[in-house]
Amino acid sequence: MYRLEAKKIFRNFGYRRVLKDISFSLKTGDSLAIRGKNGSGKTTLLRILAGLSAPTKGQVIFEHEGKTLNRSEAKQRLSYVGPELTLYDSLTAAENLKFFATMRGISLDKPLIDKILDMVGLDGRGRDFYRAYSSGMKQRLKYATALLNDPAYLLLDEPTANLDDDGKKIVSQIINRQRENGILIIATNEKEEYDFAEKQYRLNG
Amino acid sequence: MPKSSIGLMAKALAVWRKDIRCEFRTRYAVNAIMLFGVTTLVVVSFAVGQKNLLPEVYSALFWIIIFFSAMSGLAHIFVREEESKTATVLRLTSDTTPIYLGKLGYNVVLLALLQIVIAPLFLLLTDATLYDPALFIVIVILGSIGLAGATTLIAAIISRASVKGALFAVLSFPILLPLLIGVINATTKALSASGGGFSGSSSELQLLVSYAVVMITASLLLFEFVWEEE
């Protein structure tokens, strides 16, 4: 059983307070949609949960079977997909996957790379450079990269951005699987996206 | 996914291989560093090529060329990650130590390439005489490792600043000063008939080894605080 707890999180940018006293607790099988208008701090909160940004005050606690995970252990079990992420333009899709798998401590051979690409609808496109991909294909490859470590914590910022109908179906499958096996947090403004989650948290910015 | 025992060095090697592959396909840093090095060398050779100068002067000129050429390209390794916005996904997926080691290895290779091109050309285009080639090679290797060890961390520091180029040289110079003094003194001995070989340069070589060890150890300890965001 995994657990994630956000405890009294505040985040200021200069004089402007973006996040104020955010607290929630999630366990395996829970899913949360973070809602709010533009500039309300959805991405900032997701970045804090992912460890990419520090809160001004408060803390995020990751637990597994009652034991608190350190930053490195939490990182191994966490994946994040968002518009701000970019993979390597000068590498092919297969090279990107292999590189990030190695960094996650996972060994990937060619049949497995092909299988992962097939899962996100990029079969036969593994030798194409990332820079040659459309924005939707890039988003699919980001999902492939995020799923490499079978994440216990999956954070998605605008999960279906740039995706066509087939891409949205793939994301829907990923989300359904995550809701059964781990913790899912989505930041979005789209009604159809926050319906992916059982719980909702509204940010007022 | 099949988990395997991929260790720290294998991850560092993956970072190094990825950076070498990206560089091979774009040639941004190699072009910058080589162009600067060769241009400066040609200017130096026109100015002093026919004059018989002291070994101290040749030694200083050689390391000035290497220092400023390095300044034009070594920061690229982290600047590229920040500017292409790939740093975020690298932060998310990897611990800090393999990233530093991989990027240090890349900068060492870049400096080795620079030295392989510049050192023979320098000896060819100037009247400098190399009396102790073995000592010179050891000095160049130790100097490159020390230079890369210090500048890799500084590159990570400046990669998020707005005036990267100027800041890189300004921050690097005081930190590299002990190294530069050591390599210039040692190179002077390799270019002198009365240099005394390895035994005559032992204090300089000890300084170069100590500098490289201290810089790389300090960088490994500090890199996490520089690399992890906010």
Coordinates of C-alpha atoms in Angstrom, one line a residue:
Chain A
M1 CA 0.0 0.0 0.0
Y2 CA 1.4 3.4 -1.1
R3 CA 0.4 6.7 0.5
L4 CA 1.0 10.3 -0.5
E5 CA 0.3 13.1 1.9
A6 CA 0.5 16.8 1.2
K7 CA 0.7 18.7 4.5
K8 CA -0.1 22.4 4.8
I9 CA 1.6 23.4 1.5
F10 CA 2.2 27.1 0.8
R11 CA 4.0 28.5 -2.3
N12 CA 4.8 32.1 -2.9
F13 CA 6.3 33.7 -6.0
G14 CA 7.7 37.0 -4.7
Y15 CA 4.8 38.8 -3.0
R16 CA 2.2 36.7 -4.7
R17 CA 0.9 33.6 -2.8
V18 CA -0.1 31.0 -5.3
L19 CA -0.8 28.0 -3.0
K20 CA -2.3 28.5 0.5
D21 CA -2.6 25.7 3.1
I22 CA -3.1 22.8 0.7
S23 CA -3.5 19.5 2.5
F24 CA -4.7 16.1 1.3
S25 CA -3.9 12.4 1.7
L26 CA -4.1 9.7 -0.9
K27 CA -3.5 5.9 -0.8
T28 CA -3.2 3.2 -3.5
G29 CA -6.5 3.1 -5.5
D30 CA -7.2 6.8 -5.0
S31 CA -7.4 9.3 -7.8
L32 CA -7.5 13.1 -7.4
A33 CA -8.3 15.8 -10.0
I34 CA -6.9 19.3 -9.2
R35 CA -9.1 21.9 -10.7
G36 CA -8.8 25.6 -11.0
K37 CA -8.6 28.5 -13.5
N38 CA -5.5 29.5 -15.3
G39 CA -2.8 30.7 -12.9
S40 CA -4.5 29.1 -9.8
G41 CA -1.4 27.0 -9.2
K42 CA -2.3 23.5 -10.5
T43 CA 1.0 22.9 -12.3
T44 CA 2.9 24.5 -9.4
L45 CA 1.3 22.0 -7.0
L46 CA 2.0 19.1 -9.3
R47 CA 5.7 20.2 -9.6
I48 CA 5.9 20.4 -5.8
L49 CA 4.4 16.9 -5.5
A50 CA 6.9 15.6 -8.1
G51 CA 9.8 17.1 -6.2
L52 CA 10.7 19.5 -9.0
S53 CA 9.9 22.6 -6.9
A54 CA 10.1 23.2 -3.2
P55 CA 7.1 24.6 -1.3
T56 CA 7.6 27.8 0.6
K57 CA 6.1 26.1 3.6
G58 CA 4.8 22.6 4.2
Q59 CA 5.8 19.1 3.1
V60 CA 5.0 16.2 0.9
I61 CA 5.3 12.7 2.4
F62 CA 5.6 9.5 0.4
E63 CA 5.0 6.2 2.3
H64 CA 5.1 2.5 1.3
E65 CA 3.8 0.0 3.8
G66 CA 3.9 2.5 6.6
K67 CA 7.6 3.4 5.9
T68 CA 8.4 6.9 4.8
L69 CA 10.3 7.0 1.5
N70 CA 13.2 9.3 1.0
R71 CA 13.5 11.6 -2.0
S72 CA 15.4 9.0 -4.1
E73 CA 13.0 6.2 -3.3
A74 CA 10.0 8.3 -4.0
K75 CA 11.5 9.4 -7.3
Q76 CA 11.9 5.7 -8.4
R77 CA 8.2 5.1 -7.9
L78 CA 6.9 8.4 -9.4
S79 CA 6.2 9.5 -12.9
Y80 CA 5.0 12.8 -14.2
V81 CA 3.7 13.8 -17.7
G82 CA 3.1 17.4 -18.5
P83 CA 3.4 19.9 -21.3
E84 CA 6.6 21.4 -19.9
L85 CA 8.5 18.1 -20.2
T86 CA 10.6 17.5 -23.3
L87 CA 12.6 14.5 -24.4
Y88 CA 15.8 14.6 -26.4
D89 CA 15.3 16.0 -29.9
S90 CA 18.6 14.5 -31.2
L91 CA 17.7 11.0 -30.1
T92 CA 15.2 8.6 -31.7
A93 CA 12.1 7.5 -29.8
A94 CA 13.7 4.1 -29.1
E95 CA 16.9 5.8 -27.9
N96 CA 15.0 8.1 -25.6
L97 CA 13.1 5.1 -24.1
K98 CA 16.3 3.1 -23.6
F99 CA 18.1 6.0 -22.0
F100 CA 15.3 6.8 -19.5
A101 CA 14.8 3.1 -18.8
T102 CA 18.5 2.8 -17.9
M103 CA 18.3 5.9 -15.7
R104 CA 15.3 4.2 -13.9
G105 CA 17.5 1.0 -13.5
I106 CA 15.5 -0.9 -16.1
S107 CA 17.0 -3.0 -18.8
L108 CA 15.2 -2.8 -22.2
D109 CA 15.9 -4.8 -25.2
K110 CA 14.5 -4.1 -28.7
P111 CA 11.4 -6.4 -28.6
L112 CA 10.4 -4.7 -25.3
I113 CA 10.9 -1.3 -26.7
D114 CA 8.7 -2.2 -29.7
K115 CA 6.1 -3.5 -27.3
I116 CA 6.0 -0.3 -25.3
L117 CA 5.9 1.8 -28.4
D118 CA 3.0 -0.4 -29.7
M119 CA 1.2 0.2 -26.4
V120 CA 1.1 3.9 -27.0
G121 CA 0.3 3.6 -30.7
L122 CA 3.8 4.4 -32.0
D123 CA 4.5 1.0 -33.5
G124 CA 7.0 1.2 -36.3
R125 CA 8.1 4.7 -35.4
G126 CA 10.9 3.9 -32.9
R127 CA 13.7 4.9 -35.3
D128 CA 12.2 8.3 -36.0
F129 CA 13.9 11.3 -34.2
Y130 CA 11.8 12.9 -31.4
R131 CA 12.1 16.2 -33.2
A132 CA 10.3 14.7 -36.2
Y133 CA 7.3 13.7 -34.1
S134 CA 4.0 15.7 -34.0
S135 CA 2.9 17.2 -30.7
G136 CA 0.5 14.3 -30.2
M137 CA 3.1 11.7 -30.9
K138 CA 5.5 13.5 -28.5
Q139 CA 2.8 13.3 -25.8
R140 CA 2.4 9.5 -26.5
L141 CA 6.1 9.0 -26.1
K142 CA 6.1 10.9 -22.8
Y143 CA 3.5 8.4 -21.6
A144 CA 5.6 5.5 -22.7
T145 CA 8.6 7.0 -20.8
A146 CA 6.4 7.6 -17.7
L147 CA 5.1 4.0 -17.6
L148 CA 8.6 2.4 -17.7
N149 CA 8.8 2.2 -13.9
D150 CA 5.2 1.0 -13.3
P151 CA 4.7 4.1 -11.2
A152 CA 3.0 3.9 -7.8
Y153 CA 2.4 7.7 -8.1
L154 CA 1.4 9.0 -11.5
L155 CA 1.0 12.8 -11.9
L156 CA -0.6 14.1 -15.1
D157 CA -0.8 17.7 -16.1
E158 CA -3.4 18.3 -18.8
P159 CA -3.3 14.5 -19.7
T160 CA -5.1 14.6 -23.1
A161 CA -3.5 17.8 -24.4
N162 CA -2.5 17.5 -28.1
L163 CA -3.9 13.9 -28.4
D164 CA -6.4 12.7 -31.1
D165 CA -9.3 10.3 -30.2
D166 CA -7.0 7.2 -30.4
G167 CA -4.5 8.9 -28.1
K168 CA -7.3 9.8 -25.6
K169 CA -8.4 6.2 -25.5
I170 CA -4.8 5.1 -24.7
V171 CA -4.6 7.7 -21.9
S172 CA -8.0 6.5 -20.6
Q173 CA -6.7 2.9 -20.4
I174 CA -3.5 4.1 -18.7
I175 CA -5.6 6.1 -16.2
N176 CA -7.9 3.2 -15.5
R177 CA -5.0 0.9 -14.8
Q178 CA -3.4 3.4 -12.5
R179 CA -6.6 3.9 -10.6
E180 CA -6.5 0.2 -9.8
N181 CA -2.8 -0.2 -9.0
G182 CA -1.5 3.1 -7.7
I183 CA -2.2 6.8 -6.9
L184 CA -3.3 9.1 -9.7
I185 CA -3.3 12.9 -9.6
I186 CA -4.5 15.0 -12.6
A187 CA -4.3 18.7 -13.0
T188 CA -6.8 20.0 -15.5
N189 CA -9.5 22.4 -16.6
E190 CA -11.3 20.0 -18.8
K191 CA -14.5 18.5 -17.4
E192 CA -14.0 15.2 -19.2
E193 CA -10.5 15.0 -17.6
Y194 CA -11.5 15.7 -14.1
D195 CA -14.1 13.0 -14.4
F196 CA -11.2 10.5 -14.7
A197 CA -10.7 11.0 -10.9
E198 CA -12.9 10.0 -8.0
K199 CA -11.9 13.0 -5.8
Q200 CA -11.5 16.6 -6.7
Y201 CA -9.6 19.5 -5.2
R202 CA -10.4 23.0 -6.3
L203 CA -7.7 25.7 -6.2
N204 CA -8.8 29.3 -6.0
G205 CA -5.4 30.8 -6.7
Chain B
M1 CA 9.1 -3.9 -16.7
P2 CA 12.1 -6.1 -15.9
K3 CA 14.1 -4.4 -13.2
S4 CA 17.8 -5.2 -13.3
S5 CA 20.8 -4.3 -11.3
I6 CA 21.9 -1.3 -13.3
G7 CA 24.5 0.4 -11.1
L8 CA 25.7 4.0 -10.7
M9 CA 28.5 3.6 -13.3
A10 CA 26.2 2.1 -15.9
K11 CA 23.8 5.0 -15.5
A12 CA 26.7 7.5 -15.7
L13 CA 27.9 5.7 -18.8
A14 CA 24.3 6.1 -20.2
V15 CA 24.4 9.8 -19.6
W16 CA 27.8 10.1 -21.2
R17 CA 26.8 8.0 -24.2
K18 CA 23.6 10.1 -24.7
D19 CA 25.6 13.3 -24.5
I20 CA 28.2 12.1 -26.9
R21 CA 25.5 10.9 -29.3
C22 CA 23.6 14.2 -29.2
E23 CA 26.9 16.1 -29.7
F24 CA 27.9 13.9 -32.6
R25 CA 24.6 14.7 -34.3
T26 CA 24.6 18.5 -33.6
R27 CA 28.4 19.2 -33.2
Y28 CA 27.5 22.4 -31.3
A29 CA 30.1 22.3 -28.5
V30 CA 32.8 20.7 -30.6
N31 CA 32.5 23.4 -33.3
A32 CA 32.5 26.2 -30.8
I33 CA 35.5 24.9 -28.8
M34 CA 37.6 24.0 -31.9
L35 CA 36.8 27.2 -33.8
F36 CA 37.9 29.3 -30.8
G37 CA 41.0 27.2 -30.2
V38 CA 42.2 27.1 -33.7
T39 CA 41.5 30.8 -34.3
T40 CA 43.3 31.9 -31.1
L41 CA 46.2 29.6 -32.0
V42 CA 46.6 31.1 -35.5
V43 CA 46.6 34.6 -34.0
V44 CA 49.2 33.6 -31.5
S45 CA 51.3 31.9 -34.1
F46 CA 51.2 35.0 -36.3
A47 CA 52.3 37.2 -33.4
V48 CA 55.0 35.1 -31.8
G49 CA 55.6 32.2 -34.3
Q50 CA 59.1 33.4 -35.5
K51 CA 60.3 34.7 -32.2
N52 CA 62.4 32.6 -29.8
L53 CA 60.5 33.2 -26.5
L54 CA 61.1 31.8 -23.0
P55 CA 59.4 28.4 -22.2
E56 CA 57.4 30.3 -19.5
V57 CA 55.8 32.5 -22.2
Y58 CA 55.0 29.5 -24.5
S59 CA 53.5 27.6 -21.6
A60 CA 51.3 30.5 -20.6
L61 CA 50.1 31.1 -24.2
F62 CA 49.3 27.4 -24.6
W63 CA 47.1 27.3 -21.4
I64 CA 45.5 30.7 -22.2
I65 CA 44.3 29.1 -25.5
I66 CA 43.1 26.0 -23.8
F67 CA 41.4 27.9 -20.9
F68 CA 39.4 30.3 -23.2
S69 CA 38.5 27.6 -25.7
A70 CA 37.2 25.5 -22.8
M71 CA 35.2 28.5 -21.6
S72 CA 33.5 28.7 -25.0
G73 CA 32.2 25.1 -25.0
L74 CA 32.2 23.3 -21.6
A75 CA 29.2 25.1 -20.2
H76 CA 27.2 23.8 -23.1
I77 CA 26.6 20.4 -21.4
F78 CA 24.1 21.8 -18.9
V79 CA 23.0 24.9 -20.9
R80 CA 21.7 22.5 -23.6
E81 CA 19.6 20.6 -21.0
E82 CA 18.1 23.8 -19.6
E83 CA 17.4 25.5 -22.9
S84 CA 15.9 22.4 -24.6
K85 CA 13.9 21.8 -21.4
T86 CA 15.1 18.3 -21.0
A87 CA 16.6 19.0 -17.6
T88 CA 13.2 18.5 -15.9
V89 CA 12.7 14.9 -17.2
L90 CA 16.3 14.1 -16.3
R91 CA 15.8 15.4 -12.8
L92 CA 12.6 13.3 -12.5
T93 CA 14.2 10.1 -13.6
S94 CA 17.7 10.0 -12.3
D95 CA 19.8 10.5 -9.1
T96 CA 22.3 13.3 -9.2
T97 CA 25.6 11.4 -9.0
P98 CA 25.3 9.5 -12.4
I99 CA 24.4 12.8 -14.1
Y100 CA 27.5 14.6 -12.8
L101 CA 29.8 11.7 -13.6
G102 CA 28.4 11.3 -17.1
K103 CA 28.7 15.0 -17.8
L104 CA 32.2 15.2 -16.3
G105 CA 33.2 12.3 -18.6
Y106 CA 31.7 14.2 -21.6
N107 CA 33.7 17.3 -20.8
V108 CA 36.9 15.3 -20.3
V109 CA 36.4 13.9 -23.8
L110 CA 35.7 17.3 -25.2
L111 CA 38.9 18.7 -23.7
A112 CA 40.9 15.7 -24.8
L113 CA 39.7 16.3 -28.4
L114 CA 40.7 20.0 -28.0
Q115 CA 44.2 19.1 -26.7
I116 CA 44.7 16.5 -29.4
V117 CA 44.2 19.2 -32.0
I118 CA 45.7 22.2 -30.3
A119 CA 48.8 20.7 -28.7
P120 CA 50.5 19.4 -31.9
L121 CA 49.5 22.5 -33.9
F122 CA 50.9 24.8 -31.1
L123 CA 54.2 23.0 -31.3
L124 CA 54.2 23.1 -35.1
L125 CA 53.2 26.8 -35.4
T126 CA 55.4 28.2 -32.7
D127 CA 59.1 27.9 -32.0
A128 CA 58.4 26.0 -28.7
T129 CA 60.5 22.9 -28.2
L130 CA 59.1 19.9 -26.4
Y131 CA 62.0 18.4 -24.3
D132 CA 59.9 15.9 -22.3
P133 CA 56.9 14.6 -24.3
A134 CA 55.8 12.0 -21.7
L135 CA 55.7 14.7 -19.0
F136 CA 53.8 17.0 -21.3
I137 CA 51.2 14.3 -22.0
V138 CA 50.7 13.6 -18.3
I139 CA 50.4 17.4 -17.5
V140 CA 47.8 17.8 -20.3
I141 CA 45.8 14.8 -19.1
L142 CA 45.8 15.9 -15.4
G143 CA 45.1 19.5 -16.4
S144 CA 42.1 18.5 -18.5
I145 CA 40.7 16.3 -15.7
G146 CA 41.1 19.2 -13.2
L147 CA 39.6 21.7 -15.7
A148 CA 36.6 19.5 -16.5
G149 CA 36.1 18.6 -12.8
A150 CA 35.8 22.3 -11.7
T151 CA 33.9 23.6 -14.8
T152 CA 31.3 20.9 -14.9
L153 CA 29.9 22.0 -11.6
I154 CA 30.1 25.7 -12.6
A155 CA 28.4 24.9 -15.8
A156 CA 25.5 23.5 -13.8
I157 CA 25.4 26.6 -11.7
I158 CA 25.3 29.1 -14.6
S159 CA 23.0 27.0 -16.8
R160 CA 19.9 28.8 -15.4
A161 CA 21.4 32.3 -15.5
S162 CA 20.5 34.8 -18.2
V163 CA 24.1 35.8 -19.0
K164 CA 25.6 32.4 -19.2
G165 CA 28.8 32.9 -21.3
A166 CA 30.2 35.8 -19.3
L167 CA 29.2 34.3 -16.0
F168 CA 30.9 31.0 -16.8
A169 CA 34.3 32.6 -17.4
V170 CA 34.0 35.0 -14.4
L171 CA 33.1 32.2 -12.0
S172 CA 35.5 29.7 -13.4
F173 CA 38.6 32.0 -13.4
P174 CA 39.2 32.3 -9.6
I175 CA 38.4 28.6 -9.1
L176 CA 40.8 27.5 -11.9
L177 CA 43.6 29.9 -10.9
P178 CA 45.5 27.4 -8.8
L179 CA 45.2 24.8 -11.5
L180 CA 46.3 27.2 -14.2
I181 CA 49.4 28.2 -12.1
G182 CA 50.2 24.5 -11.6
V183 CA 49.8 23.5 -15.3
I184 CA 51.7 26.5 -16.6
N185 CA 54.7 25.8 -14.2
A186 CA 54.7 22.1 -15.1
T187 CA 54.4 22.8 -18.8
T188 CA 57.3 25.2 -18.6
K189 CA 59.5 22.4 -17.2
A190 CA 58.4 20.1 -20.1
L191 CA 59.4 22.8 -22.6
S192 CA 62.8 23.5 -20.9
A193 CA 66.0 21.6 -21.5
S194 CA 66.7 21.8 -17.8
G195 CA 63.2 20.9 -16.6
G196 CA 64.3 17.9 -14.6
G197 CA 61.6 15.5 -16.0
F198 CA 59.1 13.9 -13.7
S199 CA 61.2 14.3 -10.6
G200 CA 61.8 18.0 -11.3
S201 CA 58.0 18.5 -11.7
S202 CA 56.8 16.4 -8.8
S203 CA 55.4 19.3 -6.7
E204 CA 53.4 20.6 -9.7
L205 CA 52.1 17.1 -10.5
Q206 CA 51.1 16.6 -6.9
L207 CA 49.2 19.9 -7.1
L208 CA 47.4 18.8 -10.3
V209 CA 46.4 15.4 -8.9
S210 CA 45.3 17.0 -5.6
Y211 CA 43.3 19.7 -7.4
A212 CA 41.5 17.2 -9.6
V213 CA 40.7 14.9 -6.6
V214 CA 39.4 17.8 -4.4
M215 CA 37.4 19.4 -7.2
I216 CA 35.7 16.2 -8.3
T217 CA 35.0 15.1 -4.7
A218 CA 33.6 18.6 -3.8
S219 CA 31.5 18.7 -7.0
L220 CA 30.1 15.2 -6.3
L221 CA 29.0 16.5 -2.8
L222 CA 27.7 19.8 -4.0
F223 CA 26.1 18.8 -7.3
E224 CA 22.8 17.7 -5.7
F225 CA 22.2 21.2 -4.2
V226 CA 23.0 22.8 -7.6
W227 CA 21.0 20.5 -9.8
E228 CA 17.9 19.8 -7.8
E229 CA 15.4 22.6 -8.4
E230 CA 14.7 25.3 -5.8

